[in-house]
Coordinates of C-alpha atoms in Angstrom, one line a residue:
R211 CA -8.0 -25.9 -12.2
H212 CA -11.0 -23.8 -11.3
E213 CA -13.2 -25.9 -13.5
M214 CA -12.0 -29.1 -11.9
I215 CA -12.7 -27.6 -8.4
D216 CA -16.2 -26.5 -9.5
R217 CA -16.9 -30.0 -11.0
R218 CA -15.8 -31.7 -7.8
R219 CA -18.0 -29.3 -5.7
R220 CA -21.1 -30.0 -7.9
T221 CA -20.4 -33.8 -7.8
V222 CA -20.1 -33.7 -4.0
E223 CA -23.3 -31.7 -3.7
T224 CA -25.1 -34.3 -5.8
L225 CA -23.7 -37.1 -3.8
L226 CA -24.6 -35.4 -0.5
A227 CA -28.2 -35.1 -1.7
L228 CA -28.3 -38.8 -2.5
A229 CA -26.6 -39.8 0.7
D230 CA -29.0 -37.7 2.8
Q231 CA -32.2 -39.3 1.3
N232 CA -34.4 -41.8 3.1
P233 CA -34.6 -44.6 0.6
K234 CA -38.0 -46.2 0.0
D235 CA -36.9 -49.0 -2.3
V236 CA -33.9 -50.9 -3.3
V237 CA -33.0 -48.6 -6.3
H238 CA -32.8 -45.6 -4.0
E239 CA -31.0 -47.6 -1.3
C240 CA -28.4 -48.6 -3.9
A241 CA -28.0 -45.0 -4.9
K242 CA -27.6 -43.9 -1.3
L243 CA -25.0 -46.6 -0.7
A244 CA -23.0 -45.7 -3.8
A245 CA -23.1 -42.0 -2.9
I246 CA -21.8 -42.7 0.6
Q247 CA -19.0 -44.8 -0.7
L248 CA -18.0 -42.2 -3.3
L249 CA -18.0 -39.4 -0.7
G250 CA -15.4 -41.5 1.2
E251 CA -13.4 -42.1 -1.9
Y252 CA -13.5 -38.4 -2.7
R253 CA -12.3 -37.8 0.9
A254 CA -15.1 -35.2 1.1
V255 CA -14.6 -33.5 4.5
E256 CA -17.7 -31.5 3.7
A257 CA -19.8 -34.7 3.9
T258 CA -18.9 -35.2 7.6
D259 CA -22.4 -34.2 8.9
V260 CA -24.3 -36.3 6.4
L261 CA -22.1 -39.3 7.0
S262 CA -22.2 -38.8 10.7
A263 CA -26.0 -38.8 10.6
N264 CA -25.8 -42.1 8.8
L265 CA -23.1 -43.6 11.1
D266 CA -25.1 -46.7 11.9
Y267 CA -26.8 -47.0 8.5
S268 CA -26.5 -50.6 7.4
P269 CA -28.4 -51.2 4.1
M270 CA -29.8 -54.7 3.5
S271 CA -28.6 -54.4 -0.2
L272 CA -25.0 -54.0 0.8
I273 CA -22.9 -56.5 -1.1
R274 CA -19.9 -57.5 0.9
E275 CA -17.3 -58.2 -1.8
T276 CA -14.2 -57.8 0.4
E277 CA -12.9 -59.5 3.5
P278 CA -14.9 -58.3 6.5
D279 CA -13.5 -55.6 8.7
P280 CA -15.1 -53.8 11.7
L281 CA -16.9 -51.3 9.5
T282 CA -18.0 -53.6 6.6
Y283 CA -21.7 -53.3 7.4
Y284 CA -21.6 -49.5 7.9
P285 CA -20.7 -47.7 4.7
A286 CA -21.0 -44.1 6.2
A287 CA -18.7 -45.1 9.1
K288 CA -16.3 -46.6 6.6
A289 CA -16.4 -43.5 4.4
L290 CA -15.7 -41.3 7.5
A291 CA -12.7 -43.5 8.3
T292 CA -11.5 -43.1 4.7
V293 CA -11.9 -39.3 4.8
G294 CA -9.8 -39.5 8.0
A295 CA -8.6 -37.1 10.7
P296 CA -10.4 -34.0 9.5
T297 CA -13.7 -35.6 10.4
I298 CA -13.0 -36.5 14.0
A299 CA -13.6 -33.1 15.6
R300 CA -17.0 -32.7 13.8
L301 CA -17.9 -36.3 14.6
L302 CA -17.3 -35.7 18.3
L303 CA -19.2 -32.4 18.2
N304 CA -22.2 -34.2 16.5
W305 CA -22.3 -37.2 18.7
M306 CA -21.2 -36.0 22.2
S307 CA -24.3 -33.9 22.6
A308 CA -26.6 -36.7 21.5
D309 CA -27.9 -39.7 23.3
M310 CA -26.1 -42.7 21.8
T311 CA -26.7 -46.4 22.0
D312 CA -23.8 -48.6 22.9
H313 CA -24.0 -49.9 19.3
Q314 CA -23.5 -46.3 17.9
R315 CA -20.7 -45.8 20.4
R316 CA -19.0 -48.9 19.2
I317 CA -19.2 -47.9 15.5
L318 CA -17.9 -44.4 16.4
A319 CA -15.1 -46.0 18.4
Y320 CA -14.1 -48.1 15.4
V321 CA -14.1 -45.0 13.1
I322 CA -11.7 -43.3 15.5
Y323 CA -9.6 -46.4 15.8
E324 CA -9.4 -46.9 12.0
I325 CA -8.2 -43.3 11.6
D326 CA -5.8 -42.9 14.6
G327 CA -5.2 -46.3 16.2
K328 CA -6.0 -46.9 19.9
E329 CA -3.4 -44.7 21.6
L330 CA -3.6 -41.6 19.3
G331 CA -7.4 -41.9 19.3
L332 CA -7.5 -42.0 23.1
A333 CA -5.2 -39.0 23.3
R334 CA -7.4 -37.1 20.8
L335 CA -10.5 -38.0 22.9
K336 CA -8.8 -36.7 26.1
I337 CA -7.8 -33.4 24.4
A338 CA -11.4 -33.0 23.2
Q339 CA -12.7 -33.7 26.7
V340 CA -10.8 -30.8 28.2
S341 CA -12.4 -28.3 25.8
A342 CA -15.9 -29.9 25.6
R343 CA -18.8 -27.6 26.2
P344 CA -21.5 -27.8 27.5
E345 CA -21.1 -30.0 30.6
R346 CA -23.4 -32.7 29.1
A347 CA -20.9 -33.1 26.2
R348 CA -18.0 -33.4 28.6
A349 CA -19.9 -36.0 30.6
N350 CA -20.8 -37.9 27.4
L351 CA -17.2 -37.7 26.2
S352 CA -16.0 -39.0 29.5
G353 CA -18.3 -42.0 29.3
F354 CA -17.2 -42.5 25.7
I355 CA -13.5 -42.5 26.7
E356 CA -14.3 -45.3 29.3
F357 CA -16.2 -47.2 26.6
Y358 CA -13.3 -46.7 24.1
T359 CA -10.6 -48.0 26.5
R360 CA -12.5 -51.2 27.2
I361 CA -12.7 -52.3 23.5
D362 CA -10.2 -54.9 22.2
F363 CA -10.2 -53.6 18.7
R364 CA -8.3 -56.6 17.3
N365 CA -10.9 -59.1 18.5
S366 CA -13.6 -59.6 15.9
K367 CA -16.1 -60.5 18.6
E368 CA -16.0 -56.8 19.6
W369 CA -16.8 -55.6 16.1
P370 CA -20.1 -53.7 15.6
W371 CA -22.4 -56.2 14.0
P372 CA -25.8 -55.1 12.4
L373 CA -28.6 -55.0 14.9
L374 CA -31.1 -57.3 13.2
G375 CA -34.3 -58.0 15.0
G376 CA -33.9 -55.2 17.5
G377 CA -30.3 -55.9 18.4
R378 CA -28.6 -57.1 21.6
E379 CA -29.8 -55.9 24.9
K380 CA -26.5 -54.4 25.8
D381 CA -26.6 -52.3 22.7
K382 CA -29.9 -50.6 23.6
K383 CA -30.0 -46.8 24.4
R384 CA -29.0 -45.9 27.9

């Protein structure tokens, strides 16, 4: 049992190093993509920070073999949704003190929706808002809650699409 736990730990550490790299060519991009996907499959909660930092990472080499879903183009976001509920508190901590574009907000909203659904996700956000510190994080969370409630998650026109060529004006940083 201890040997299996140690092997998993070493594997996750290796995958984290690959997922955290800044790929300079298609080979390294494919390695990063595979590492991100495997971290999700391993349900590696310890990967939350690295996956969160790559939330809107959308590699050009991504092969879309399945039916599209809201997170198809964002492997780190999809991995976070696969890992599930243990990632949400850390995700909110990482993102609510940062300046986010509407595009990043939309991806984060879909991660929360994929994990909790709309109602439970909203309840979790409101609970987090009560305890959010500092005031900037509380204000950001309040704005995010408003943003979250306006999304029709079942409408594919609301999905976060890759921002090619600079993206849509409404998805620029506020």
